[in-house]
Tab-separated table of C-alpha atoms and ligand atoms in Angstrom:
chain	number	residue	atom	x	y	z
A	1	UNK	CA	-31.910	-2.048	-20.388
A	2	UNK	CA	-31.955	-4.024	-23.644
A	3	UNK	CA	-34.202	-6.868	-24.593
A	4	UNK	CA	-37.644	-5.740	-23.464
A	5	UNK	CA	-39.082	-6.049	-26.962
A	6	UNK	CA	-37.702	-9.574	-27.511
A	7	UNK	CA	-38.798	-10.683	-24.040
A	8	UNK	CA	-42.360	-9.640	-24.884
A	9	UNK	CA	-42.324	-11.126	-28.384
A	10	UNK	CA	-41.226	-14.519	-27.007
A	11	UNK	CA	-44.385	-14.486	-24.887
A	12	UNK	CA	-46.722	-13.295	-27.632
A	13	UNK	CA	-47.044	-9.907	-25.943
A	14	UNK	CA	-46.697	-6.396	-27.346
A	15	UNK	CA	-43.319	-4.660	-27.116
A	16	UNK	CA	-44.881	-2.143	-24.763
A	17	UNK	CA	-45.617	-4.970	-22.286
A	18	UNK	CA	-41.891	-5.703	-22.343
A	19	UNK	CA	-41.075	-2.142	-21.326
A	20	UNK	CA	-43.638	-2.291	-18.518
A	21	UNK	CA	-41.944	-5.434	-17.228
A	22	UNK	CA	-38.580	-3.669	-17.661
A	23	UNK	CA	-39.665	-1.029	-15.169
A	24	UNK	CA	-40.265	-3.757	-12.557
A	25	UNK	CA	-36.773	-5.090	-13.165
A	26	UNK	CA	-35.330	-1.629	-12.684
A	27	UNK	CA	-37.185	-1.259	-9.387
A	28	UNK	CA	-35.700	-4.568	-8.135
A	29	UNK	CA	-32.178	-3.775	-9.317
A	30	UNK	CA	-32.190	-0.228	-7.915
A	31	UNK	CA	-33.282	-1.551	-4.497
A	32	UNK	CA	-30.613	-4.230	-4.551
A	33	UNK	CA	-27.943	-1.691	-5.512
A	34	UNK	CA	-28.979	0.497	-2.596
A	35	UNK	CA	-28.933	-2.451	-0.196
A	36	UNK	CA	-25.402	-3.483	-1.162
A	37	UNK	CA	-23.980	0.032	-1.060
A	38	UNK	CA	-23.759	1.147	-4.698
A	39	UNK	CA	-23.507	4.947	-4.710
A	40	UNK	CA	-24.364	5.680	-8.348
A	41	UNK	CA	-26.528	3.648	-10.709
A	42	UNK	CA	-27.062	4.986	-14.235
A	43	UNK	CA	-29.676	3.452	-16.520
A	44	UNK	CA	-30.193	4.135	-20.217
A	45	UNK	CA	-33.957	4.620	-20.477
A	46	UNK	CA	-34.391	6.548	-23.726
A	47	UNK	CA	-31.751	7.565	-26.241
A	48	UNK	CA	-31.861	10.513	-28.622
A	49	UNK	CA	-32.176	7.851	-31.358
A	50	UNK	CA	-35.196	6.156	-29.723
A	51	UNK	CA	-37.510	8.817	-31.198
A	52	UNK	CA	-37.220	6.796	-34.438
A	53	UNK	CA	-39.313	3.952	-32.950
A	54	UNK	CA	-43.033	3.603	-33.828
A	55	UNK	CA	-45.116	6.396	-32.299
A	56	UNK	CA	-47.159	3.955	-30.207
A	57	UNK	CA	-44.007	2.633	-28.538
A	58	UNK	CA	-42.513	6.106	-27.986
A	59	UNK	CA	-45.809	7.310	-26.468
A	60	UNK	CA	-45.893	4.286	-24.156
A	61	UNK	CA	-42.320	4.854	-23.020
A	62	UNK	CA	-43.021	8.529	-22.325
A	63	UNK	CA	-46.095	7.584	-20.253
A	64	UNK	CA	-44.120	4.952	-18.336
A	65	UNK	CA	-41.385	7.474	-17.600
A	66	UNK	CA	-43.825	10.171	-16.392
A	67	UNK	CA	-45.597	7.705	-14.120
A	68	UNK	CA	-42.686	5.756	-12.717
A	69	UNK	CA	-40.205	8.593	-12.217
A	70	UNK	CA	-42.625	9.957	-9.627
A	71	UNK	CA	-43.375	6.467	-8.218
A	72	UNK	CA	-39.666	5.729	-7.923
A	73	UNK	CA	-39.092	9.004	-6.112
A	74	UNK	CA	-41.745	8.052	-3.547
A	75	UNK	CA	-40.778	4.412	-3.177
A	76	UNK	CA	-37.015	4.610	-3.490
A	77	UNK	CA	-36.923	7.976	-1.727
A	78	UNK	CA	-37.749	6.104	1.493
A	79	UNK	CA	-34.653	4.049	0.817
A	80	UNK	CA	-32.657	7.276	0.433
A	81	UNK	CA	-32.311	7.165	-3.341
A	82	UNK	CA	-31.942	10.406	-5.245
A	83	UNK	CA	-33.459	10.521	-8.737
A	84	UNK	CA	-31.611	12.561	-11.346
A	85	UNK	CA	-32.082	12.588	-15.100
A	86	UNK	CA	-29.354	13.250	-17.638
A	87	UNK	CA	-30.139	14.200	-21.216
A	88	UNK	CA	-31.751	16.998	-23.132
A	89	UNK	CA	-35.266	18.203	-22.424
A	90	UNK	CA	-35.862	19.164	-26.067
A	91	UNK	CA	-39.004	17.387	-27.267
A	92	UNK	CA	-40.151	16.144	-23.837
A	93	UNK	CA	-43.762	16.866	-22.884
A	94	UNK	CA	-44.538	19.448	-20.177
A	95	UNK	CA	-46.044	16.594	-18.082
A	96	UNK	CA	-42.821	14.589	-18.215
A	97	UNK	CA	-40.704	17.649	-17.425
A	98	UNK	CA	-42.962	18.385	-14.436
A	99	UNK	CA	-42.615	14.768	-13.240
A	100	UNK	CA	-38.823	14.960	-13.542
A	101	UNK	CA	-38.671	18.246	-11.628
A	102	UNK	CA	-40.940	16.876	-8.896
A	103	UNK	CA	-38.931	13.661	-8.465
A	104	UNK	CA	-35.568	15.415	-8.528
A	105	UNK	CA	-36.667	18.051	-6.040
A	106	UNK	CA	-38.226	15.533	-3.610
A	107	UNK	CA	-35.141	13.314	-3.499
A	108	UNK	CA	-32.324	15.822	-3.931
A	109	UNK	CA	-30.645	15.235	-0.551
A	110	UNK	CA	-30.505	11.428	-0.693
A	111	UNK	CA	-27.091	9.725	-0.684
A	112	UNK	CA	-27.428	7.117	-3.480
A	113	UNK	CA	-28.258	8.406	-6.965
A	114	UNK	CA	-30.270	6.655	-9.645
A	115	UNK	CA	-29.387	8.557	-12.808
A	116	UNK	CA	-31.933	8.066	-15.560
A	117	UNK	CA	-30.452	8.778	-18.995
A	118	UNK	CA	-33.511	10.076	-20.777
A	119	UNK	CA	-33.431	11.649	-24.213
A	120	UNK	CA	-29.712	11.085	-23.826
A	121	UNK	CA	-26.918	10.753	-26.351
A	122	UNK	CA	-23.223	10.737	-25.501
A	123	UNK	CA	-22.197	12.840	-28.498
A	124	UNK	CA	-25.039	15.261	-27.873
A	125	UNK	CA	-23.863	15.598	-24.248
A	126	UNK	CA	-20.369	16.583	-25.414
A	127	UNK	CA	-21.692	19.096	-27.957
A	128	UNK	CA	-24.077	20.536	-25.341
A	129	UNK	CA	-21.107	20.913	-22.965
A	130	UNK	CA	-19.175	22.891	-25.595
A	131	UNK	CA	-22.216	25.118	-26.151
A	132	UNK	CA	-22.561	25.731	-22.400
A	133	UNK	CA	-18.877	26.588	-22.158
A	134	UNK	CA	-19.189	29.101	-24.967
A	135	UNK	CA	-22.245	30.724	-23.400
A	136	UNK	CA	-20.385	30.899	-20.082
A	137	UNK	CA	-17.469	32.686	-21.715
A	138	UNK	CA	-15.126	29.780	-20.893
A	139	UNK	CA	-13.812	29.804	-24.474
A	140	UNK	CA	-13.665	33.595	-24.840
A	141	UNK	CA	-9.987	33.958	-25.552
A	142	UNK	CA	-7.038	31.865	-26.646
A	143	UNK	CA	-5.489	31.762	-23.148
A	144	UNK	CA	-8.616	30.186	-21.695
A	145	UNK	CA	-8.744	27.662	-24.538
A	146	UNK	CA	-5.058	26.748	-24.156
A	147	UNK	CA	-5.392	26.249	-20.397
A	148	UNK	CA	-8.521	24.123	-20.586
A	149	UNK	CA	-8.184	20.811	-18.722
A	150	UNK	CA	-10.234	17.619	-18.873
A	151	UNK	CA	-11.642	18.440	-15.434
A	152	UNK	CA	-12.701	21.917	-16.622
A	153	UNK	CA	-14.509	20.321	-19.547
A	154	UNK	CA	-16.187	17.622	-17.448
A	155	UNK	CA	-17.690	20.377	-15.319
A	156	UNK	CA	-20.014	21.209	-18.253
A	157	UNK	CA	-21.428	17.708	-18.766
A	158	UNK	CA	-25.074	17.049	-17.787
A	159	UNK	CA	-24.133	15.851	-14.282
A	160	UNK	CA	-20.550	16.878	-13.623
A	161	UNK	CA	-20.459	14.985	-10.323
A	162	UNK	CA	-20.658	11.572	-12.045
A	163	UNK	CA	-17.269	9.929	-11.413
A	164	UNK	CA	-15.435	7.633	-13.851
A	165	UNK	CA	-17.885	4.806	-14.424
A	166	UNK	CA	-16.519	1.520	-13.047
A	167	UNK	CA	-18.786	-0.997	-14.737
A	168	UNK	CA	-21.216	-0.972	-17.653
A	169	UNK	CA	-23.546	-3.945	-17.972
A	170	UNK	CA	-25.249	-4.477	-21.320
A	171	UNK	CA	-28.024	-7.026	-21.494
A	172	UNK	CA	-29.583	-9.079	-24.306
A	173	UNK	CA	-26.417	-10.087	-26.152
A	174	UNK	CA	-25.768	-6.644	-27.671
A	175	UNK	CA	-22.089	-5.691	-27.561
A	176	UNK	CA	-21.956	-2.024	-28.574
A	177	UNK	CA	-21.514	1.287	-26.773
A	178	UNK	CA	-24.541	2.834	-28.531
A	179	UNK	CA	-23.650	6.428	-27.664
A	180	UNK	CA	-23.813	5.796	-23.904
A	181	UNK	CA	-21.609	7.846	-21.536
A	182	UNK	CA	-18.865	8.403	-24.104
A	183	UNK	CA	-16.867	10.687	-21.789
A	184	UNK	CA	-17.515	8.977	-18.445
A	185	UNK	CA	-16.820	5.447	-19.746
A	186	UNK	CA	-13.159	6.116	-20.668
A	187	UNK	CA	-11.989	3.544	-18.067
A	188	UNK	CA	-15.115	1.435	-17.658
A	189	UNK	CA	-15.163	-2.340	-17.618
A	190	UNK	CA	-17.918	-3.855	-19.757
A	191	UNK	CA	-19.895	-6.940	-18.876
A	192	UNK	CA	-22.096	-8.325	-21.636
A	193	UNK	CA	-24.809	-10.841	-20.884
A	194	UNK	CA	-27.326	-12.648	-23.076
A	195	UNK	CA	-29.994	-12.222	-20.404
A	196	UNK	CA	-32.853	-9.997	-21.576
A	197	UNK	CA	-33.413	-6.990	-19.310
A	198	UNK	CA	-36.801	-8.170	-17.937
A	199	UNK	CA	-35.084	-11.402	-16.796
A	200	UNK	CA	-32.084	-9.608	-15.260
A	201	UNK	CA	-32.398	-10.326	-11.544
A	202	UNK	CA	-30.380	-9.875	-8.360
A	203	UNK	CA	-28.272	-12.960	-9.108
A	204	UNK	CA	-27.367	-11.585	-12.553
A	205	UNK	CA	-26.315	-8.320	-10.895
A	206	UNK	CA	-24.082	-10.052	-8.370
A	207	UNK	CA	-22.574	-12.223	-11.138
A	208	UNK	CA	-21.699	-9.067	-13.087
A	209	UNK	CA	-20.088	-7.531	-9.999
A	210	UNK	CA	-18.110	-10.732	-9.435
A	211	UNK	CA	-16.889	-10.680	-13.016
A	212	UNK	CA	-15.860	-7.051	-12.518
A	213	UNK	CA	-13.767	-7.913	-9.478
A	214	UNK	CA	-11.796	-10.504	-11.466
A	215	UNK	CA	-10.699	-7.961	-14.072
A	216	UNK	CA	-7.183	-6.586	-13.865
A	217	UNK	CA	-7.768	-2.849	-14.012
A	218	UNK	CA	-4.563	-0.963	-14.862
A	219	UNK	CA	-5.840	2.340	-16.315
A	220	UNK	CA	-2.820	2.605	-18.585
A	221	UNK	CA	-0.330	1.505	-15.903
A	222	UNK	CA	1.394	-1.881	-15.633
B	301	LIG	C1	-34.404	-1.293	-24.899
B	301	LIG	O1	-35.009	-2.560	-25.194
B	301	LIG	C2	-35.205	-0.563	-23.912
B	301	LIG	C3	-35.674	0.713	-24.078
B	301	LIG	C4	-35.421	1.499	-25.289
B	301	LIG	C5	-36.512	1.371	-23.061
B	301	LIG	C6	-36.149	1.101	-21.628
B	301	LIG	C7	-36.992	1.923	-20.748
B	301	LIG	C8	-37.668	1.477	-19.672
B	301	LIG	C9	-37.599	0.070	-19.225
B	301	LIG	C10	-38.499	2.427	-18.866
B	301	LIG	C11	-37.685	2.950	-17.716
B	301	LIG	C12	-38.524	3.703	-16.773
B	301	LIG	C13	-38.038	4.532	-15.815
B	301	LIG	C14	-38.968	5.170	-14.892
B	301	LIG	C15	-36.606	4.849	-15.690
B	301	LIG	P1	-35.545	-2.854	-26.656
B	301	LIG	O2	-36.883	-2.231	-26.803
B	301	LIG	O3	-34.531	-2.327	-27.626
B	301	LIG	O4	-35.665	-4.384	-26.706
B	301	LIG	P2	-35.324	-5.280	-27.989
B	301	LIG	O5	-33.859	-5.052	-28.247
B	301	LIG	O6	-35.612	-6.668	-27.520
B	301	LIG	O7	-36.191	-4.855	-29.106
């Protein structure tokens, strides 16, 4: 959800105002995705590197997340959207953790999932998976290690049920992966747009889907 800061700056507003507007965009896009039958929507809300931003901005983002994760659960829960976060909880406040638990619990049986990548890093996810495997005894002896498959490994990621990601949309003209879904994006199509996240509307979403459908997806075949 890139471009909140620039969107705000262009209007003489604080960066935090850009993030607040970004939440509104997410609400619109999540509803649209539900209405057109998307089963899984994953948004990158806060990376493990975002702690390096000014404290005022980090504090604002944490407040926004605490408030809106619960709001989303109430509002989008009526639309049958399940809220699920992926990431590490290290460093999150008890209030935010409580909000996450509440939202996840209240929406756990809903059919569409809005995954919120929060305190998330793709490399960290892979290292955390290896740690979990070791604790589980899945790497206890050489036989187990030799027989390990990709599916076995994927089982230890933050949300093992996330399928191969079809499409990744990056807004604001940035054209990097930025440590997002390193494992799950192995076969993803990327759509890059100059539109800043707060300006990303339903038409932009449909345009990205249309671009996706024109791609020739071979997954290594011919
Ligand atoms: C990147 O834009 C955006 C973020 C780091 C934060 C995005 C988070 C939200 C919109 C809050 C989401 C809330 C919920 C409840 C999921 P940027 O700040 O890097 O913009 P810039 O590139 O223009 O500086």
